[in-house]
XYZ file of N, CA, C and O in Angstrom:
592
model
N -11.575 -20.464 30.399
C -12.965 -20.077 30.577
C -13.846 -21.089 29.847
O -13.650 -21.355 28.673
N -14.798 -21.649 30.565
C -15.691 -22.621 29.943
C -16.672 -21.902 29.017
O -16.845 -20.679 29.093
N -17.309 -22.678 28.175
C -18.262 -22.104 27.227
C -19.425 -21.452 27.973
O -19.892 -20.385 27.585
N -19.891 -22.065 29.063
C -20.989 -21.480 29.834
C -20.587 -20.131 30.426
O -21.384 -19.185 30.427
N -19.355 -20.038 30.911
C -18.878 -18.755 31.455
C -18.838 -17.697 30.364
O -19.252 -16.552 30.570
N -18.345 -18.089 29.200
C -18.269 -17.154 28.075
C -19.669 -16.702 27.652
O -19.903 -15.517 27.395
N -20.602 -17.650 27.608
C -21.980 -17.318 27.240
C -22.613 -16.387 28.278
O -23.351 -15.468 27.915
N -22.324 -16.631 29.553
C -22.860 -15.758 30.612
C -22.351 -14.328 30.444
O -23.129 -13.372 30.578
N -21.068 -14.186 30.153
C -20.500 -12.846 29.951
C -21.125 -12.174 28.728
O -21.489 -11.000 28.772
N -21.259 -12.932 27.633
C -21.853 -12.381 26.416
C -23.327 -12.049 26.626
O -23.844 -11.089 26.050
N -23.993 -12.833 27.459
C -25.401 -12.591 27.751
C -25.563 -11.265 28.517
O -26.441 -10.464 28.198
N -24.689 -11.036 29.472
C -24.732 -9.775 30.222
C -24.506 -8.584 29.296
O -25.196 -7.567 29.390
N -23.545 -8.735 28.392
C -23.242 -7.659 27.444
C -24.440 -7.400 26.532
O -24.803 -6.250 26.279
N -25.052 -8.479 26.040
C -26.214 -8.337 25.154
C -27.378 -7.676 25.893
O -28.113 -6.872 25.311
N -27.546 -7.994 27.176
C -28.617 -7.365 27.964
C -28.349 -5.867 28.131
O -29.259 -5.058 27.968
N -27.092 -5.538 28.454
C -26.736 -4.129 28.630
C -26.959 -3.329 27.349
O -27.400 -2.186 27.388
N -26.636 -3.957 26.207
C -26.745 -3.279 24.914
C -28.130 -3.417 24.278
O -28.350 -2.948 23.166
N -29.032 -4.099 24.989
C -30.405 -4.303 24.518
C -30.467 -4.961 23.131
O -31.237 -4.568 22.268
N -29.629 -5.993 22.937
C -29.599 -6.757 21.690
C -30.470 -8.001 21.871
O -29.986 -9.055 22.276
N -31.753 -7.869 21.555
C -32.723 -8.930 21.822
C -32.429 -10.213 21.045
O -32.502 -11.309 21.596
N -32.111 -10.082 19.760
C -31.869 -11.273 18.933
C -30.628 -12.023 19.423
O -30.647 -13.241 19.553
N -29.569 -11.292 19.676
C -28.320 -11.888 20.160
C -28.550 -12.570 21.514
O -28.093 -13.686 21.742
N -29.264 -11.895 22.385
C -29.571 -12.433 23.700
C -30.362 -13.739 23.586
O -30.080 -14.713 24.290
N -31.315 -13.768 22.690
C -32.136 -14.962 22.480
C -31.282 -16.162 22.058
O -31.441 -17.270 22.578
N -30.370 -15.945 21.118
C -29.514 -17.036 20.636
C -28.562 -17.496 21.732
O -28.367 -18.692 21.934
N -28.001 -16.555 22.464
C -27.084 -16.913 23.551
C -27.808 -17.729 24.615
O -27.292 -18.733 25.110
N -29.023 -17.319 24.959
C -29.807 -18.077 25.949
C -30.103 -19.490 25.456
O -30.051 -20.447 26.227
N -30.405 -19.608 24.158
C -30.682 -20.921 23.585
C -29.440 -21.811 23.664
O -29.522 -22.980 24.036
N -28.275 -21.258 23.333
C -27.034 -22.040 23.400
C -26.737 -22.460 24.842
O -26.366 -23.610 25.101
N -26.925 -21.530 25.748
C -26.682 -21.813 27.162
C -27.615 -22.924 27.648
O -27.189 -23.853 28.340
N -28.865 -22.837 27.265
C -29.843 -23.846 27.645
C -29.469 -25.219 27.082
O -29.562 -26.236 27.775
N -29.032 -25.252 25.828
C -28.635 -26.515 25.210
C -27.449 -27.142 25.939
O -27.417 -28.356 26.158
N -26.495 -26.310 26.319
C -25.338 -26.819 27.058
C -25.741 -27.338 28.437
O -25.270 -28.386 28.884
N -26.624 -26.604 29.113
C -27.077 -27.050 30.431
C -27.878 -28.344 30.327
O -27.722 -29.242 31.155
N -28.719 -28.454 29.298
C -29.489 -29.680 29.105
C -28.570 -30.874 28.857
O -28.818 -31.972 29.352
N -27.524 -30.656 28.100
C -26.555 -31.731 27.854
C -25.868 -32.123 29.155
O -25.617 -33.303 29.398
N -25.585 -31.140 29.992
C -24.994 -31.422 31.296
C -25.904 -32.289 32.152
O -25.448 -33.220 32.808
N -27.194 -32.003 32.120
C -28.149 -32.828 32.872
C -28.192 -34.245 32.308
O -28.276 -35.210 33.041
N -28.111 -34.330 30.993
C -28.159 -35.641 30.329
C -26.982 -36.521 30.719
O -27.149 -37.713 30.967
N -25.784 -35.941 30.760
C -24.595 -36.722 31.093
C -24.385 -36.841 32.592
O -23.523 -37.591 33.046
N -25.154 -36.086 33.371
C -25.114 -36.235 34.823
C -24.079 -35.404 35.540
O -23.728 -35.699 36.679
N -23.553 -34.376 34.882
C -22.630 -33.478 35.562
C -22.770 -32.083 34.963
O -23.133 -31.924 33.812
N -22.459 -31.089 35.764
C -22.698 -29.718 35.306
C -21.594 -29.182 34.407
O -21.842 -28.331 33.560
N -20.372 -29.681 34.581
C -19.276 -29.174 33.757
C -18.976 -30.145 32.617
O -18.536 -31.256 32.832
N -19.234 -29.687 31.410
C -18.993 -30.499 30.219
C -17.539 -30.348 29.781
O -16.913 -29.311 30.021
N -17.036 -31.367 29.111
C -15.699 -31.256 28.538
C -15.782 -30.356 27.305
O -16.871 -30.104 26.777
N -14.642 -29.891 26.837
C -14.613 -29.054 25.638
C -15.217 -29.795 24.457
O -15.925 -29.223 23.641
N -14.915 -31.088 24.386
C -15.425 -31.913 23.295
C -16.951 -32.009 23.337
O -17.618 -31.911 22.312
N -17.498 -32.172 24.529
C -18.952 -32.241 24.674
C -19.604 -30.903 24.337
O -20.660 -30.861 23.699
N -18.973 -29.810 24.763
C -19.491 -28.485 24.431
C -19.493 -28.275 22.920
O -20.461 -27.765 22.350
N -18.434 -28.706 22.282
C -18.314 -28.571 20.836
C -19.374 -29.399 20.119
O -19.945 -28.964 19.122
N -19.673 -30.566 20.644
C -20.710 -31.420 20.061
C -22.066 -30.724 20.108
O -22.813 -30.723 19.126
N -22.378 -30.113 21.228
C -23.656 -29.405 21.382
C -23.728 -28.225 20.418
O -24.728 -28.038 19.719
N -22.663 -27.431 20.363
C -22.651 -26.276 19.461
C -22.752 -26.714 18.004
O -23.460 -26.085 17.210
N -22.064 -27.789 17.652
C -22.128 -28.306 16.279
C -23.544 -28.748 15.932
O -24.027 -28.498 14.826
N -24.202 -29.394 16.885
C -25.574 -29.850 16.658
C -26.510 -28.664 16.442
O -27.335 -28.660 15.525
N -26.373 -27.637 17.264
C -27.211 -26.443 17.126
C -26.954 -25.748 15.789
O -27.883 -25.297 15.120
N -25.692 -25.676 15.399
C -25.334 -25.041 14.131
C -25.904 -25.826 12.955
O -26.468 -25.249 12.023
N -25.794 -27.144 13.010
C -26.302 -27.985 11.921
C -27.820 -27.857 11.793
O -28.352 -27.757 10.685
N -28.520 -27.819 12.914
C -29.975 -27.654 12.879
C -30.354 -26.360 12.173
O -31.270 -26.329 11.350
N -29.642 -25.299 12.488
C -29.952 -24.015 11.867
C -29.596 -23.984 10.389
O -30.317 -23.407 9.591
N -28.505 -24.615 10.028
C -28.128 -24.670 8.610
C -29.147 -25.467 7.808
O -29.498 -25.091 6.691
N -29.627 -26.570 8.376
C -30.656 -27.372 7.702
C -31.949 -26.572 7.545
O -32.557 -26.567 6.482
N -32.350 -25.888 8.611
C -33.563 -25.071 8.561
C -33.399 -23.928 7.575
O -34.330 -23.588 6.835
N -32.214 -23.338 7.546
C -31.935 -22.244 6.618
C -32.150 -22.708 5.179
O -32.800 -22.022 4.392
N -31.621 -23.877 4.850
C -31.772 -24.408 3.489
C -33.243 -24.646 3.162
O -33.697 -24.346 2.044
N -33.994 -25.160 4.125
C -35.427 -25.417 3.915
C -36.192 -24.107 3.687
O -37.008 -24.012 2.774
N -35.934 -23.123 4.534
C -36.624 -21.844 4.398
C -36.254 -21.142 3.101
O -37.089 -20.529 2.449
N -34.987 -21.234 2.719
C -34.522 -20.594 1.496
C -35.206 -21.225 0.280
O -35.661 -20.513 -0.618
N -35.305 -22.551 0.269
C -35.936 -23.229 -0.868
C -37.440 -22.978 -0.906
O -38.049 -23.027 -1.973
N -38.037 -22.679 0.258
C -39.474 -22.399 0.313
C -39.772 -20.921 0.048
O -40.934 -20.510 0.034
N -38.713 -20.131 -0.145
C -38.909 -18.715 -0.421
C -39.251 -17.882 0.794
O -39.785 -16.783 0.672
N -38.963 -18.383 1.975
C -39.241 -17.650 3.215
C -38.012 -16.842 3.624
O -37.283 -17.192 4.544
N -37.792 -15.757 2.914
C -36.604 -14.940 3.157
C -36.609 -14.309 4.541
O -35.547 -14.101 5.132
N -37.783 -14.013 5.073
C -37.851 -13.418 6.402
C -37.256 -14.358 7.451
O -36.489 -13.945 8.313
N -37.617 -15.638 7.354
C -37.110 -16.618 8.321
C -35.656 -16.994 8.022
O -34.864 -17.196 8.939
N -35.318 -17.088 6.744
C -33.946 -17.474 6.401
C -32.956 -16.375 6.801
O -31.845 -16.679 7.227
N -33.351 -15.121 6.706
C -32.470 -14.027 7.121
C -32.201 -14.082 8.626
O -31.074 -13.883 9.082
N -33.255 -14.368 9.390
C -33.115 -14.480 10.843
C -32.167 -15.634 11.193
O -31.293 -15.500 12.045
N -32.338 -16.762 10.502
C -31.480 -17.914 10.766
C -30.037 -17.647 10.350
O -29.106 -18.123 10.994
N -29.857 -16.883 9.301
C -28.504 -16.560 8.853
C -27.766 -15.777 9.944
O -26.589 -16.021 10.199
N -28.472 -14.879 10.604
C -27.874 -14.125 11.712
C -27.532 -15.054 12.882
O -26.478 -14.925 13.504
N -28.430 -16.002 13.176
C -28.180 -16.962 14.255
C -26.965 -17.823 13.933
O -26.133 -18.086 14.805
N -26.878 -18.274 12.689
C -25.749 -19.106 12.265
C -24.440 -18.341 12.453
O -23.459 -18.873 12.984
N -24.433 -17.087 12.027
C -23.225 -16.261 12.162
C -22.818 -16.116 13.625
O -21.626 -16.189 13.967
N -23.789 -15.951 14.504
C -23.488 -15.807 15.928
C -22.945 -17.114 16.511
O -21.954 -17.109 17.242
N -23.579 -18.228 16.187
C -23.123 -19.526 16.710
C -21.705 -19.814 16.218
O -20.876 -20.348 16.957
N -21.417 -19.445 14.975
C -20.087 -19.706 14.422
C -18.987 -18.947 15.174
O -17.840 -19.381 15.168
N -19.346 -17.866 15.848
C -18.329 -17.136 16.614
C -17.848 -17.945 17.814
O -16.756 -17.690 18.327
N -18.636 -18.911 18.250
C -18.261 -19.760 19.379
C -17.574 -21.050 18.933
O -17.086 -21.804 19.759
N -17.539 -21.289 17.639
C -16.938 -22.504 17.090
C -15.453 -22.266 16.815
O -15.034 -21.137 16.599
N -14.668 -23.357 16.777
C -13.258 -23.197 16.406
C -13.135 -22.762 14.944
O -14.081 -22.911 14.164
N -11.975 -22.256 14.586
C -11.720 -21.839 13.206
C -11.929 -23.035 12.276
O -11.480 -24.140 12.546
N -12.638 -22.807 11.167
C -12.916 -23.859 10.201
C -11.676 -24.139 9.351
O -10.910 -23.233 9.028
N -11.491 -25.404 9.001
C -10.355 -25.802 8.176
C -10.549 -25.337 6.737
O -11.665 -25.358 6.219
N -9.463 -24.948 6.101
C -9.523 -24.595 4.684
C -9.597 -25.876 3.869
O -9.357 -26.978 4.383
N -9.899 -25.749 2.593
C -9.965 -26.917 1.710
C -8.633 -27.664 1.702
O -8.603 -28.894 1.737
N -7.528 -26.918 1.656
C -6.206 -27.538 1.601
C -5.898 -28.296 2.891
O -5.389 -29.418 2.853
N -6.185 -27.677 4.033
C -5.937 -28.327 5.321
C -6.777 -29.593 5.456
O -6.289 -30.629 5.909
N -8.027 -29.489 5.046
C -8.922 -30.644 5.128
C -8.451 -31.757 4.203
O -8.476 -32.929 4.573
N -8.005 -31.391 3.020
C -7.545 -32.403 2.063
C -6.338 -33.164 2.603
O -6.244 -34.382 2.443
N -5.423 -32.466 3.257
C -4.252 -33.124 3.851
C -4.704 -34.144 4.889
O -4.219 -35.288 4.911
N -5.647 -33.764 5.736
C -6.150 -34.667 6.776
C -6.857 -35.866 6.150
O -6.686 -37.007 6.585
N -7.648 -35.623 5.106
C -8.361 -36.711 4.429
C -7.375 -37.702 3.830
O -7.508 -38.922 4.009
N -6.376 -37.208 3.132
C -5.391 -38.098 2.504
C -4.618 -38.891 3.553
O -4.412 -40.106 3.405
N -4.198 -38.223 4.635
C -3.489 -38.916 5.721
C -4.351 -40.022 6.317
O -3.872 -41.132 6.571
N -5.629 -39.718 6.543
C -6.528 -40.698 7.152
C -6.776 -41.875 6.211
O -6.833 -43.031 6.657
N -6.921 -41.603 4.932
C -7.105 -42.685 3.955
C -5.882 -43.598 3.973
O -6.008 -44.824 3.958
N -4.690 -43.015 4.036
C -3.464 -43.814 4.087
C -3.352 -44.598 5.392
O -2.938 -45.753 5.397
N -3.722 -43.963 6.519
C -3.674 -44.633 7.821
C -4.595 -45.847 7.875
O -4.265 -46.854 8.492
N -5.777 -45.713 7.271
C -6.766 -46.793 7.336
C -6.624 -47.793 6.187
O -7.382 -48.748 6.117
N -5.667 -47.551 5.292
C -5.456 -48.412 4.118
C -6.720 -48.559 3.285
O -7.013 -49.633 2.770
N -7.468 -47.488 3.181
C -8.712 -47.510 2.403
C -8.374 -47.422 0.921
O -7.445 -46.726 0.515
N -9.158 -48.146 0.120
C -8.874 -48.152 -1.317
C -10.125 -48.001 -2.174
O -10.024 -47.750 -3.361
N -11.300 -48.169 -1.570
C -12.528 -48.068 -2.362
C -13.640 -47.446 -1.531
O -13.482 -47.211 -0.329
N -14.767 -47.208 -2.185
C -15.912 -46.617 -1.489
C -16.424 -47.525 -0.374
O -17.069 -47.070 0.561
N -16.120 -48.807 -0.456
C -16.533 -49.745 0.586
C -15.863 -49.426 1.921
O -16.387 -49.771 2.984
N -14.735 -48.747 1.873
C -14.000 -48.381 3.086
C -14.416 -47.018 3.641
O -13.803 -46.501 4.575
N -15.445 -46.447 3.070
C -15.906 -45.104 3.433
C -16.184 -44.985 4.940
O -15.765 -44.020 5.577
N -16.895 -45.931 5.509
C -17.246 -45.892 6.935
C -16.018 -45.905 7.826
O -15.949 -45.183 8.824
N -15.049 -46.713 7.444
C -13.811 -46.813 8.214
C -13.066 -45.472 8.199
O -12.588 -45.010 9.234
N -13.013 -44.837 7.040
C -12.320 -43.556 6.906
C -13.066 -42.469 7.688
O -12.465 -41.703 8.438
N -14.378 -42.409 7.517
C -15.162 -41.366 8.180
C -15.095 -41.494 9.700
O -14.976 -40.491 10.402
N -15.166 -42.715 10.213
C -15.118 -42.888 11.671
C -13.748 -42.519 12.229
O -13.628 -42.109 13.379
N -12.721 -42.627 11.418
C -11.383 -42.267 11.854
C -11.122 -40.760 11.723
O -10.411 -40.170 12.533
N -11.721 -40.142 10.719
C -11.438 -38.728 10.447
C -12.265 -37.772 11.319
O -11.784 -36.707 11.689
N -13.469 -38.142 11.659
C -14.360 -37.214 12.370
C -13.803 -36.721 13.714
O -13.909 -35.536 14.007
N -13.203 -37.573 14.532
C -12.644 -37.040 15.784
C -11.516 -36.033 15.549
O -11.309 -35.128 16.353
N -10.805 -36.165 14.439
C -9.692 -35.253 14.146
C -10.166 -33.855 13.775
O -9.464 -32.885 14.009
N -11.348 -33.764 13.164
C -11.812 -32.480 12.641
C -13.088 -31.992 13.319
O -13.747 -31.089 12.826
N -13.400 -32.563 14.451
C -14.643 -32.232 15.148
C -14.809 -30.724 15.336
O -13.964 -30.062 15.914
N -15.901 -30.208 14.789
C -16.202 -28.788 14.916
C -15.422 -27.889 13.981
O -15.682 -26.703 13.906
N -14.460 -28.447 13.277
C -13.616 -27.636 12.408
C -13.983 -27.770 10.942
O -13.444 -27.059 10.102
N -14.872 -28.721 10.635
C -15.299 -28.912 9.247
C -16.662 -29.586 9.239
O -16.978 -30.392 10.109
N -17.458 -29.253 8.243
C -18.791 -29.807 8.088
C -18.702 -31.258 7.604
O -17.902 -31.581 6.709
N -19.513 -32.125 8.179
C -19.502 -33.544 7.823
C -19.774 -33.806 6.355
O -19.161 -34.680 5.745
N -20.687 -33.043 5.769
C -21.011 -33.234 4.350
C -19.810 -32.878 3.474
O -19.539 -33.544 2.471
N -19.108 -31.844 3.861
C -17.909 -31.420 3.124
C -16.828 -32.490 3.201
O -16.162 -32.809 2.203
N -16.652 -33.078 4.375
C -15.674 -34.145 4.565
C -16.061 -35.357 3.738
O -15.237 -35.939 3.037
N -17.331 -35.722 3.826
C -17.848 -36.882 3.097
C -17.570 -36.749 1.605
O -17.095 -37.691 0.963
N -17.850 -35.587 1.066
C -17.646 -35.332 -0.361
C -16.172 -35.478 -0.736
O -15.836 -36.102 -1.750
N -15.292 -34.930 0.094
C -13.861 -34.997 -0.188
C -13.341 -36.422 -0.099
O -12.518 -36.849 -0.920
N -13.803 -37.166 0.887
C -13.382 -38.564 1.032
C -13.837 -39.365 -0.184
O -13.064 -40.164 -0.741
N -15.065 -39.147 -0.623
C -15.565 -39.829 -1.807
C -14.708 -39.537 -3.031
O -14.425 -40.435 -3.827
N -14.304 -38.293 -3.205
C -13.460 -37.913 -4.346
C -12.137 -38.674 -4.323
O -11.675 -39.130 -5.368
N -11.560 -38.832 -3.148
C -10.266 -39.503 -3.054
C -10.370 -41.014 -3.118
O -9.390 -41.671 -3.454
N -11.529 -41.553 -2.800
C -11.698 -43.012 -2.862
C -12.195 -43.484 -4.218
O -12.217 -44.671 -4.483
N -12.589 -42.563 -5.077
C -13.106 -42.944 -6.399
C -11.986 -43.273 -7.346
O -10.938 -42.756 -7.334
């Protein structure tokens, strides 16, 4: 089942249950996926492309959440927290610290990285392996720790 099919089913359920907030987020995700399809010139996106769109939407909300929280706008940050939780249900299971560390160490060894100067080489090699399964900032921090 493609992500659009899953979103359509969830959208119908949200409409039946009169869940306005959930319906709004699902429609936004569906729209983002369709827009990406128009951009790439085909209606059916690959799983990887769908994951990229969902990751982008999730990151935007996490960034906004941090901004609203620091500005003391709890009303908006609470709403975004609910949206983040909903979007995360469509994402793959997140890697644990231990799983991520194993991947980071393997990638550092594969790329023969030895210093912070090799950071770009390591990050470009590791990101396709963990796409959607770990936050980029978290990966960056872990790679820095191992290269120091």
